[in-house]
Amino acid sequence: MSIDPAADLPFFYGSISRVKAEDYLKLGGMSDGLFLLRQCLRSLGGYVLSIVWNLEFHHYSIEKQLNGTYCLIGGKPHCGPAELCEFYSKDRDGLVCLLKKPCLRPSDTQIELGVFDSLKDNMLREYVKQTWNLEGEAMEQAIISQAPQLEKLIATTAHEKLPWYHGKIARHESERRLYCGAQPDGKFLVRDREESGTFALSMLYGKTVYHYQILQDKSGKYFMPEGTKFDTVWQLVEYLKMKPDGLMTILREACLNGKAVEKTPSLPATRRAGANGYTPPPRAVAGASTPVDTVPAERDILPMDCSGFNPYHNPNEVKKFNIQRSQLLMDEVELGSGNFGCVKKGVLKTQDSGQIDVAIKVLKSENEKLVKEEMMREAEIMYQLDNPFIVRILGLCNAENLMLVMEMASAGPLNKFLSANKDTVSVENIVNMMHQVSMGMKYLEGKNFVHRDLAARNVLLVNLQFAKISDFGLSKALGADNNYYKARTAGKWPLKWYAPECINFHKFSSKSDVWSFGVTMWEAFSYGGKPYKKMKGPEVIRFIDAGNRMDCPAACPERMYDLMKECWTYKHEERPDFNKVEESMRLYHYSVSGKAKPEGAAAAAEPVK
Ligand code: ADP
Ligand code: MG
């Protein structure tokens, strides 16, 4: 899941103790400037640099700042642990000596995972499960696509979800609750202190309740008097379960709050309220007709935040082959149109999920059998797909016309959305959406389907933070032992999105979808710009064959442009696949979304209109 930014460094050991670090340095020869990096056990995302000088060990804490940079206490900020170590290999800047020689991790030694690594993962899972009612693959996808945002969320609010957290209760009430039932040593709860806005820990020991104030320093870290400091309350509690750190004993059994006792795993997503029972007012989303409710005002919406029918979920319960005409209400509003007919807004009435907003692809009635078959094929492909980042089919309805009923992506096509919201959508936001597209495409590649029409016009937005791939009109399922589809004749093809082998040999594979993904990225980072300007199809082919590629869009980060160019590798054998593309998108997405927003982009967090 979330990857430690130091994981690639051969001198990073993970979560090892000071003693163990010193053992490794002894084994490494104890030369001056010999160093290694290890995880800091106390601060979220921090490290310790251990260095040898004059046959002695020196350990320096590296802190992760709130803006995502790293620095030694009192030192300069650096964008990552690697950059920091490189800096100190050239500039001593207060260290005992320069970093001269990395103490390499033995080849048979894995990076040691910390208690908090696995804890954090579990917390994250539990949080996603409880908050959005997600499970299985949908949960995994949510975690991959939103890890930085989720980590931030759990770090600050996770304790509210935990069974030992009792909210704002009086001291005497905490005593009443602790004395209720069995009274083992170490039974504990955490509560909000009534006046001060800080937390208190109340614990039973020898049949007596002791109260401790949880202190907070200026930077917001939590600690017991004289104890170790932590970024979050839940980390402190987990630590106190292992070490007393000044308490009478370690924390053992949680005194359960009412919610945990009721054993309701989650409230329905639609009626979720804030921790204090306050349901924040709905927030409008650009282009979206149904405002997302229940999103606390202080954070951005996530793909999983939805009211009513949630297009993030597996809608299997509403997926039917045949939808009755009486279940469908069709709006006059046209969402789009094409040769086949038009796409209309509508409502699907279901037994379990109530009324669902849908998009209905309506076949023109004069269309003959051939076109009907084409639409059936499109439906057949969509039936086999189930991923949050792919528009799902809900069913077919054969009435006055043949109709394909899909979940609604009400903010519309990506290219139009971006060109209409140029000033408010940040680059980080585009990275997030394109990462989701790469996740959808990775899924498609894994299922052995080729899309053949991937373009910004066919990426539809549910909202500002949630993109779905659509339009499977040209898509094909590849046989088990075929990795490409051979078109017999060329059709009305989107040549500007097609890889050379599609045009020259009519060969379509996931690798040619990767080429199209590169063009889609270009469209996205140029805020809905037209690729290859005014060039016509044949001109584009000559342009590409001559070794040219489109320029980097003005707002596009260098690493994203590098990835585009990789997608435009001429030979498909040498082009990356979606596994690789998704990984690159993910790493970049994680590296930018944990950081403070640059000035000007802050507006994107506000409702866009
Ligand atoms: P075509 O094959 O003609 O490109 P599409 O499937 O791309 O057909 O649909 C055409 C247009 O209809 C889209 O560009 C979009 O504006 C609208 N549309 C299609 N599907 C949906 C959907 N699920 N939600 C919202 N709008 C949609
Ligand atoms: Mg289309």
XYZ file of C-alpha atoms and ligand atoms in Angstrom:
637
model
C 0.000 0.000 0.000
C 1.510 3.313 0.966
C 5.184 3.225 0.215
C 7.861 4.673 2.458
C 9.658 7.399 0.504
C 12.926 5.881 1.730
C 12.061 2.342 0.624
C 14.361 2.538 -2.406
C 17.410 3.637 -0.441
C 19.886 0.781 0.052
C 20.976 2.244 3.401
C 17.423 2.404 4.811
C 16.652 -0.279 7.400
C 13.084 0.560 8.344
C 11.962 0.297 11.930
C 15.083 -0.882 13.774
C 16.189 0.129 17.241
C 19.152 2.348 18.061
C 21.088 -0.669 19.349
C 20.488 -2.599 16.180
C 21.528 0.396 14.071
C 24.784 0.541 15.993
C 25.338 -3.181 15.406
C 24.966 -2.673 11.661
C 27.405 0.235 11.737
C 29.928 -1.912 13.640
C 29.562 -4.621 11.014
C 29.998 -1.918 8.378
C 33.492 -1.099 9.641
C 33.066 2.001 11.836
C 34.776 4.317 9.377
C 34.207 8.052 9.789
C 31.069 9.205 7.972
C 29.575 5.707 7.716
C 25.817 6.196 7.967
C 22.415 4.565 7.756
C 18.813 5.701 7.838
C 16.055 4.192 9.940
C 12.455 4.918 10.734
C 11.629 7.139 13.654
C 9.364 5.275 16.026
C 7.723 8.362 17.414
C 6.762 10.731 14.647
C 4.575 9.889 11.709
C 6.843 9.733 8.673
C 10.031 10.772 10.465
C 13.497 9.169 10.305
C 16.716 8.883 12.252
C 20.115 9.282 10.645
C 22.792 7.246 12.455
C 26.405 8.219 11.764
C 29.841 7.035 12.903
C 32.508 9.581 13.825
C 35.649 8.935 15.814
C 34.449 5.419 16.660
C 31.301 6.893 18.229
C 27.657 6.835 17.188
C 25.604 9.932 16.524
C 21.851 9.812 15.954
C 19.941 12.691 14.394
C 16.143 12.918 14.174
C 14.674 13.866 10.850
C 11.191 15.287 11.110
C 8.507 15.306 8.497
C 7.058 18.801 8.442
C 3.384 19.529 7.938
C 4.116 20.809 4.432
C 5.633 17.451 3.505
C 9.309 18.422 3.644
C 11.936 16.738 5.797
C 14.548 18.350 7.988
C 17.015 17.702 10.744
C 16.069 19.701 13.808
C 17.256 23.212 13.075
C 18.332 22.275 9.546
C 17.175 23.132 6.044
C 14.044 21.501 4.593
C 14.407 18.886 1.830
C 11.759 17.358 -0.356
C 12.563 13.746 0.547
C 14.884 11.557 2.661
C 17.052 10.812 -0.382
C 17.531 14.491 -1.155
C 18.292 15.196 2.481
C 21.012 12.535 2.629
C 22.481 13.747 -0.630
C 22.635 17.261 0.761
C 24.487 16.171 3.906
C 26.954 14.185 1.840
C 28.139 17.501 0.395
C 27.454 19.980 3.167
C 28.053 19.214 6.833
C 25.774 22.071 7.950
C 26.065 21.296 11.654
C 26.407 17.497 11.481
C 29.324 15.868 13.222
C 30.792 15.072 9.792
C 29.799 14.652 6.151
C 27.875 11.530 5.184
C 30.693 9.646 3.493
C 29.790 6.014 3.068
C 26.334 4.431 3.144
C 26.135 1.382 5.385
C 24.297 -0.901 2.960
C 21.558 -3.247 4.060
C 22.744 -6.860 3.670
C 21.100 -8.502 0.666
C 19.278 -11.014 2.860
C 17.863 -8.332 5.147
C 14.422 -6.883 4.476
C 13.352 -3.413 5.523
C 11.939 -3.875 9.021
C 8.277 -2.929 9.211
C 7.299 -0.842 12.201
C 4.419 -1.419 14.585
C 2.782 1.644 13.160
C 3.184 0.508 9.559
C 0.816 -2.376 9.964
C -1.246 -0.495 12.486
C -1.678 2.384 10.096
C -2.791 0.024 7.347
C -5.335 -1.616 9.600
C -6.575 1.713 10.852
C -6.944 2.911 7.315
C -8.912 -0.160 6.354
C -11.146 0.081 9.361
C -11.754 3.751 8.684
C -12.651 3.220 5.039
C -14.896 0.314 5.952
C -16.735 2.208 8.639
C -17.016 5.548 6.963
C -18.059 4.444 3.497
C -19.273 0.945 4.067
C -16.733 -0.385 1.576
C -15.375 -3.886 1.421
C -13.291 -6.134 -0.777
C -11.969 -4.841 -4.061
C -13.855 -1.529 -3.839
C -12.106 -0.854 -0.534
C -8.696 -1.746 -1.968
C -9.249 0.583 -4.893
C -10.326 3.385 -2.577
C -7.192 2.969 -0.513
C -4.862 2.906 -3.502
C -6.429 5.904 -5.136
C -6.757 8.095 -2.049
C -3.999 6.920 0.309
C -2.489 10.351 1.036
C -5.856 11.939 1.777
C -6.970 8.963 3.855
C -3.769 8.885 5.860
C -4.218 12.515 6.707
C -7.809 11.864 7.702
C -7.081 8.957 9.964
C -4.114 10.697 11.497
C -6.298 13.502 12.738
C -9.663 11.907 13.302
C -9.068 8.189 13.773
C -9.512 8.239 17.531
C -13.134 9.301 17.009
C -13.759 5.911 15.420
C -12.129 3.875 18.133
C -14.006 2.031 20.848
C -12.044 3.636 23.712
C -12.911 7.175 22.696
C -15.883 8.570 24.611
C -16.080 12.136 23.328
C -16.972 14.976 25.632
C -17.940 13.418 28.945
C -17.379 14.731 32.445
C -14.671 13.344 34.683
C -17.193 11.743 37.044
C -19.020 10.179 34.104
C -15.756 8.614 32.934
C -15.339 7.150 36.409
C -18.868 5.769 36.332
C -18.175 4.099 33.016
C -14.852 2.621 34.139
C -16.340 1.250 37.353
C -19.146 -0.342 35.381
C -18.605 -4.108 34.995
C -15.223 -5.751 35.506
C -12.426 -3.600 36.911
C -9.115 -4.979 35.680
C -5.926 -2.922 35.900
C -5.274 -0.989 32.709
C -8.906 -0.608 31.659
C -9.003 2.811 30.037
C -10.830 5.403 28.010
C -9.983 8.702 26.345
C -12.286 11.696 26.560
C -12.404 15.351 25.586
C -11.714 17.568 28.551
C -14.679 19.777 29.151
C -13.224 23.236 29.044
C -9.842 23.164 27.357
C -10.292 21.325 24.082
C -7.571 18.854 25.029
C -7.854 15.147 25.799
C -7.700 13.180 29.006
C -6.865 9.558 29.607
C -8.753 7.849 32.412
C -7.503 4.502 33.650
C -8.316 1.941 36.297
C -5.562 0.673 38.561
C -6.114 -1.139 41.835
C -9.864 -0.471 41.546
C -9.185 3.275 41.451
C -9.575 5.574 38.477
C -6.599 7.788 37.609
C -6.881 10.717 35.227
C -4.038 11.975 33.076
C -4.091 15.017 30.892
C -2.829 14.368 27.392
C -0.573 17.304 26.667
C -0.082 18.931 23.333
C 2.961 20.944 22.283
C 3.011 23.951 19.967
C 3.384 21.839 16.849
C 0.344 19.813 17.843
C 2.111 16.655 19.048
C 0.536 14.663 21.861
C 2.371 13.352 24.912
C 2.138 12.324 28.550
C 4.115 14.509 30.978
C 7.803 13.804 30.247
C 6.766 11.105 27.781
C 7.359 10.406 24.142
C 5.623 12.688 21.635
C 3.258 11.496 18.932
C 1.499 12.999 15.953
C -1.859 11.512 16.837
C -3.842 10.427 19.871
C -4.263 6.892 18.593
C -0.512 6.442 18.173
C 0.007 7.603 21.719
C -2.586 5.100 22.935
C -1.022 2.273 20.932
C 2.361 3.160 22.398
C 0.974 3.229 25.936
C -0.324 -0.264 25.363
C 3.310 -1.343 25.063
C 5.100 1.013 27.442
C 3.709 2.685 30.582
C 5.695 5.893 29.876
C 4.996 7.238 33.357
C 1.520 5.704 33.867
C 0.680 3.283 36.703
C 0.594 0.462 34.194
C 0.279 -0.113 30.475
C -3.118 0.311 28.848
C -4.938 -2.970 28.477
C -8.674 -3.351 28.036
C -10.625 -0.567 26.323
C -13.659 0.675 28.191
C -16.121 0.579 25.313
C -18.088 3.597 24.291
C -21.794 3.240 23.530
C -21.284 2.975 19.780
C -18.943 0.029 20.077
C -21.348 -1.722 22.409
C -24.230 -1.416 19.974
C -22.027 -3.178 17.446
C -23.390 -1.336 14.461
C -20.410 -1.391 12.152
C -21.476 1.745 10.328
C -24.252 4.162 9.748
C -25.603 4.188 6.230
C -23.486 6.508 4.128
C -26.487 8.664 3.414
C -27.185 9.519 6.996
C -23.676 9.825 8.258
C -23.104 12.716 10.581
C -19.985 14.355 11.920
C -18.426 13.019 15.111
C -20.499 15.313 17.244
C -23.751 14.518 15.556
C -23.595 17.607 13.404
C -24.287 17.029 9.750
C -22.537 19.669 7.718
C -24.493 21.513 5.023
C -24.280 20.092 1.508
C -21.412 21.229 -0.641
C -21.970 22.042 -4.266
C -19.736 20.478 -6.878
C -19.145 21.986 -10.264
C -21.455 20.523 -12.829
C -22.875 17.963 -10.454
C -26.611 18.123 -10.121
C -26.813 16.243 -6.871
C -24.730 17.962 -4.240
C -22.617 15.734 -2.106
C -23.726 15.916 1.468
C -22.114 14.738 4.681
C -18.621 15.924 3.755
C -17.106 17.879 6.613
C -16.478 21.405 5.395
C -12.780 21.309 6.263
C -11.810 18.654 3.755
C -12.078 17.981 0.033
C -14.606 15.480 -1.195
C -13.397 11.962 -1.883
C -14.738 9.651 -4.575
C -16.479 7.599 -1.926
C -18.438 10.571 -0.564
C -21.862 10.382 -2.114
C -25.415 10.702 -1.060
C -27.971 8.046 -1.892
C -26.818 5.576 -4.519
C -23.048 5.573 -4.420
C -21.378 5.131 -7.800
C -18.245 4.028 -5.967
C -19.908 0.866 -4.741
C -20.435 -2.304 -6.601
C -23.983 -1.795 -7.802
C -24.600 -5.473 -8.348
C -27.855 -5.314 -6.496
C -29.206 -2.924 -9.110
C -27.552 -4.517 -12.136
C -30.132 -6.310 -14.218
C -30.147 -7.606 -17.744
C -33.618 -6.397 -18.403
C -34.927 -3.183 -17.078
C -38.669 -2.688 -17.333
C -39.746 0.465 -19.128
C -41.970 1.289 -16.142
C -38.883 1.473 -13.927
C -37.384 4.236 -16.036
C -38.173 7.916 -16.006
C -36.585 9.772 -18.859
C -35.709 13.443 -18.749
C -35.772 15.692 -21.782
C -32.253 16.804 -20.902
C -29.732 15.482 -23.400
C -26.296 14.765 -21.971
C -24.696 14.114 -25.317
C -25.299 12.703 -28.734
C -23.636 10.651 -31.408
C -24.364 8.675 -34.553
C -26.172 5.998 -32.635
C -28.658 8.433 -31.084
C -28.375 10.360 -27.862
C -27.621 10.030 -24.172
C -30.364 11.284 -21.876
C -30.628 11.960 -18.200
C -33.069 9.765 -16.318
C -34.055 8.044 -13.111
C -34.139 4.332 -12.424
C -36.568 3.121 -9.768
C -35.280 0.118 -7.865
C -36.532 -1.944 -4.985
C -33.556 -1.652 -2.674
C -31.665 1.433 -3.693
C -34.534 3.825 -4.284
C -34.287 6.218 -7.175
C -30.986 6.304 -8.960
C -29.829 9.016 -11.345
C -28.869 7.349 -14.585
C -27.597 8.157 -18.064
C -29.532 6.432 -20.810
C -28.019 5.788 -24.215
C -31.009 5.738 -26.543
C -30.694 4.173 -29.972
C -32.369 6.125 -32.771
C -35.435 4.132 -33.764
C -34.682 4.180 -37.473
C -31.383 2.443 -36.867
C -31.170 -0.953 -38.381
C -30.184 -4.290 -36.950
C -26.452 -3.760 -37.329
C -26.346 -0.751 -35.028
C -28.543 -2.554 -32.543
C -26.060 -5.394 -32.456
C -23.244 -2.918 -31.903
C -24.996 -1.528 -28.855
C -25.637 -5.034 -27.541
C -21.912 -5.743 -27.875
C -21.075 -2.563 -25.979
C -23.475 -3.618 -23.221
C -22.009 -7.107 -23.152
C -18.515 -5.720 -22.572
C -19.698 -3.346 -19.871
C -21.473 -6.185 -18.097
C -18.172 -7.903 -17.566
C -16.508 -4.926 -15.941
C -16.725 -3.886 -12.326
C -14.409 -1.149 -11.159
C -15.043 2.191 -9.448
C -13.160 3.987 -12.213
C -15.202 2.569 -15.057
C -18.781 3.650 -15.801
C -21.012 0.739 -14.894
C -23.937 -0.499 -16.889
C -27.093 -1.007 -14.861
C -29.054 -2.748 -17.555
C -30.647 -2.731 -20.985
C -34.213 -1.737 -21.643
C -35.858 -2.784 -24.859
C -38.915 -0.568 -25.328
C -39.783 2.128 -27.866
C -36.023 2.156 -28.479
C -33.183 0.015 -27.306
C -31.727 1.757 -24.266
C -28.504 1.203 -22.397
C -28.806 2.360 -18.795
C -25.638 3.452 -17.003
C -24.667 5.064 -13.745
C -24.594 8.811 -14.065
C -21.382 10.806 -14.169
C -23.007 14.172 -13.866
C -19.992 16.468 -14.125
C -19.527 15.275 -17.717
C -16.540 14.743 -20.003
C -13.107 15.599 -18.613
C -12.033 17.836 -21.509
C -15.122 20.039 -21.285
C -14.977 20.164 -17.516
C -11.352 21.254 -17.463
C -11.702 23.911 -20.109
C -14.690 25.344 -18.229
C -12.923 25.285 -14.845
C -9.366 26.274 -15.829
C -8.928 28.707 -12.979
C -10.121 26.513 -10.185
C -8.830 22.994 -10.833
C -5.313 22.441 -9.505
C -2.656 20.352 -11.201
C -2.671 17.989 -8.180
C -6.356 17.472 -8.790
C -5.679 16.499 -12.413
C -2.955 14.113 -11.266
C -5.469 12.472 -8.936
C -8.054 12.074 -11.719
C -5.535 10.734 -14.228
C -4.286 8.293 -11.628
C -7.840 7.011 -11.304
C -8.035 6.634 -15.078
C -4.803 4.639 -14.984
C -6.310 2.419 -12.273
C -9.362 1.784 -14.426
C -7.133 1.008 -17.407
C -4.926 -1.294 -15.362
C -8.055 -3.181 -14.411
C -9.137 -3.344 -18.052
C -5.701 -4.569 -19.118
C -5.835 -7.246 -16.420
C -9.201 -8.433 -17.735
C -7.790 -8.600 -21.270
C -9.995 -5.930 -22.777
C -8.846 -3.206 -25.139
C -10.701 0.072 -24.998
C -9.679 1.554 -28.372
C -11.269 4.946 -27.708
C -9.560 6.254 -24.614
C -9.629 10.058 -24.788
C -10.503 12.918 -22.438
C -13.971 13.112 -24.046
C -14.576 9.548 -22.864
C -13.446 10.107 -19.306
C -16.520 11.247 -17.403
C -16.505 12.933 -14.031
C -18.802 12.131 -11.159
C -17.313 15.112 -9.380
C -14.095 17.039 -9.083
C -12.352 14.093 -7.413
C -13.845 11.125 -9.210
C -13.261 10.082 -12.802
C -14.669 7.132 -14.718
C -13.746 5.689 -18.090
C -16.700 5.396 -20.440
C -17.715 4.696 -24.036
C -16.985 1.068 -24.773
C -18.408 1.358 -28.267
C -15.133 0.333 -29.906
C -13.903 -1.989 -27.154
C -12.984 -5.624 -27.659
C -12.426 -8.591 -25.408
C -9.180 -10.321 -26.330
C -9.051 -14.088 -26.356
C -7.069 -15.779 -23.628
C -4.082 -16.359 -25.914
C -4.287 -13.157 -27.916
C -2.749 -9.951 -26.778
C -4.023 -7.870 -29.625
C -7.116 -7.339 -31.725
C -6.728 -7.121 -35.480
C -9.276 -4.900 -37.213
C -10.106 -6.142 -40.700
C -10.789 -2.713 -42.087
C -10.091 0.750 -40.856
C -13.181 2.573 -39.643
C -13.981 6.040 -38.374
C -11.004 6.088 -36.094
C -9.767 8.704 -33.641
C -6.349 8.788 -35.339
C -4.863 11.462 -33.082
C -5.258 9.064 -30.159
C -3.969 5.988 -31.975
C -0.565 4.389 -31.714
C 1.462 3.784 -34.909
C 0.725 0.025 -34.939
C -3.040 0.717 -34.902
C -2.788 2.908 -37.952
C -0.164 0.896 -39.835
C -1.205 -2.672 -39.014
C -4.678 -2.325 -37.475
C -3.305 -3.960 -34.360
C -4.923 -2.964 -31.052
C -3.645 -3.979 -27.641
C -3.452 -2.614 -24.106
C -0.166 -1.104 -25.241
C -1.999 0.921 -27.851
C -4.407 2.013 -25.116
C -1.298 3.195 -23.252
C -0.481 5.462 -26.203
C -4.027 6.877 -26.026
C -3.596 7.340 -22.286
C -0.595 9.567 -23.049
C -2.717 11.706 -25.371
C -5.472 11.826 -22.742
C -2.909 12.992 -20.183
C -1.832 15.709 -22.588
C -5.459 16.826 -22.974
C -5.952 16.847 -19.220
C -2.799 18.795 -18.368
C -3.586 21.324 -21.081
C -7.023 21.802 -19.496
C -8.992 20.340 -22.343
C -6.741 21.481 -25.184
C -7.017 19.923 -28.655
C -4.137 17.553 -29.350
C -1.944 18.273 -32.401
C -3.704 21.620 -32.869
C -5.013 21.996 -36.375
C -3.170 19.042 -37.903
C -5.234 16.496 -39.795
C -4.939 12.754 -39.151
C -2.427 11.966 -41.936
C -0.269 14.937 -40.930
C -0.168 13.629 -37.369
C 1.024 10.259 -38.628
C 3.904 11.887 -40.526
C 4.685 14.056 -37.491
C 4.933 10.993 -35.236
C 6.847 8.889 -37.768
C 9.420 11.682 -38.036
C 10.055 11.253 -34.318
C 8.158 14.330 -33.120
C 5.900 14.436 -30.097
C 3.572 17.065 -28.677
C 5.160 19.695 -26.424
C 4.740 19.804 -22.681
C 1.532 21.685 -21.773
C 2.231 24.898 -19.870
C 0.953 23.729 -16.495
C 2.194 20.153 -16.777
C 4.770 18.903 -14.239
C 7.951 17.546 -15.794
C 7.449 14.051 -14.403
C 4.002 13.861 -15.937
C 5.389 14.971 -19.307
C 8.114 12.333 -19.050
C 5.432 9.717 -18.497
C 3.449 10.972 -21.516
C 6.532 10.600 -23.672
C 7.029 7.068 -22.370
C 3.444 6.310 -23.385
C 4.377 7.580 -26.838
C 7.205 5.093 -27.288
C 7.047 4.203 -30.969
C 7.517 0.454 -30.627
C 4.761 -1.147 -28.582
C 7.179 -3.791 -27.280
C 9.160 -1.057 -25.560
C 6.184 0.928 -24.326
C 5.223 0.550 -20.639
C 2.043 -1.349 -19.788
C -0.709 -0.027 -17.492
C 0.829 -1.787 -14.528
C 3.841 0.439 -14.955
C 1.875 3.533 -15.938
C -0.396 3.233 -12.922
C 2.603 2.854 -10.644
C 4.229 5.999 -12.021
C 0.966 7.921 -11.711
C 0.495 6.660 -8.170
C 3.976 7.559 -6.973
C 3.653 11.034 -8.397
C 0.126 11.440 -7.010
C 1.316 10.399 -3.530
C 4.304 12.688 -3.716
C 2.264 15.790 -4.539
C -0.955 15.270 -2.661
C 0.599 14.975 0.795
C 2.139 18.392 0.386
C 0.759 21.825 1.088
C -1.157 23.249 -1.831
C 0.703 25.920 -3.747
C -0.799 29.380 -3.551
C -3.633 29.949 -5.944
C -4.570 26.295 -6.053
C -6.243 26.643 -2.692
C -9.356 27.826 -4.461
C -9.823 24.357 -5.879
C -10.751 23.117 -2.445
C -13.715 25.440 -2.447
C -16.946 24.654 -4.261
C -16.505 25.455 -7.910
C -19.237 27.178 -9.817
P -20.195 8.107 -28.326
O -19.916 6.733 -28.752
O -21.131 8.835 -29.227
O -18.960 8.915 -28.081
P -20.533 8.145 -25.446
O -20.757 6.894 -24.710
O -19.165 8.720 -25.362
O -20.969 7.948 -26.940
O -21.582 9.230 -24.925
C -21.752 10.487 -25.560
C -21.891 11.595 -24.529
O -22.989 11.336 -23.661
C -20.719 11.740 -23.620
O -19.727 12.549 -24.171
C -21.315 12.350 -22.365
O -21.450 13.739 -22.526
C -22.699 11.724 -22.337
N -22.668 10.519 -21.472
C -22.462 9.249 -21.855
N -22.485 8.406 -20.808
C -22.739 9.157 -19.730
C -22.868 8.873 -18.322
N -22.784 7.631 -17.858
N -23.090 9.904 -17.491
C -23.169 11.168 -17.954
N -23.054 11.495 -19.245
C -22.840 10.513 -20.144
Mg -17.581 9.181 -26.707
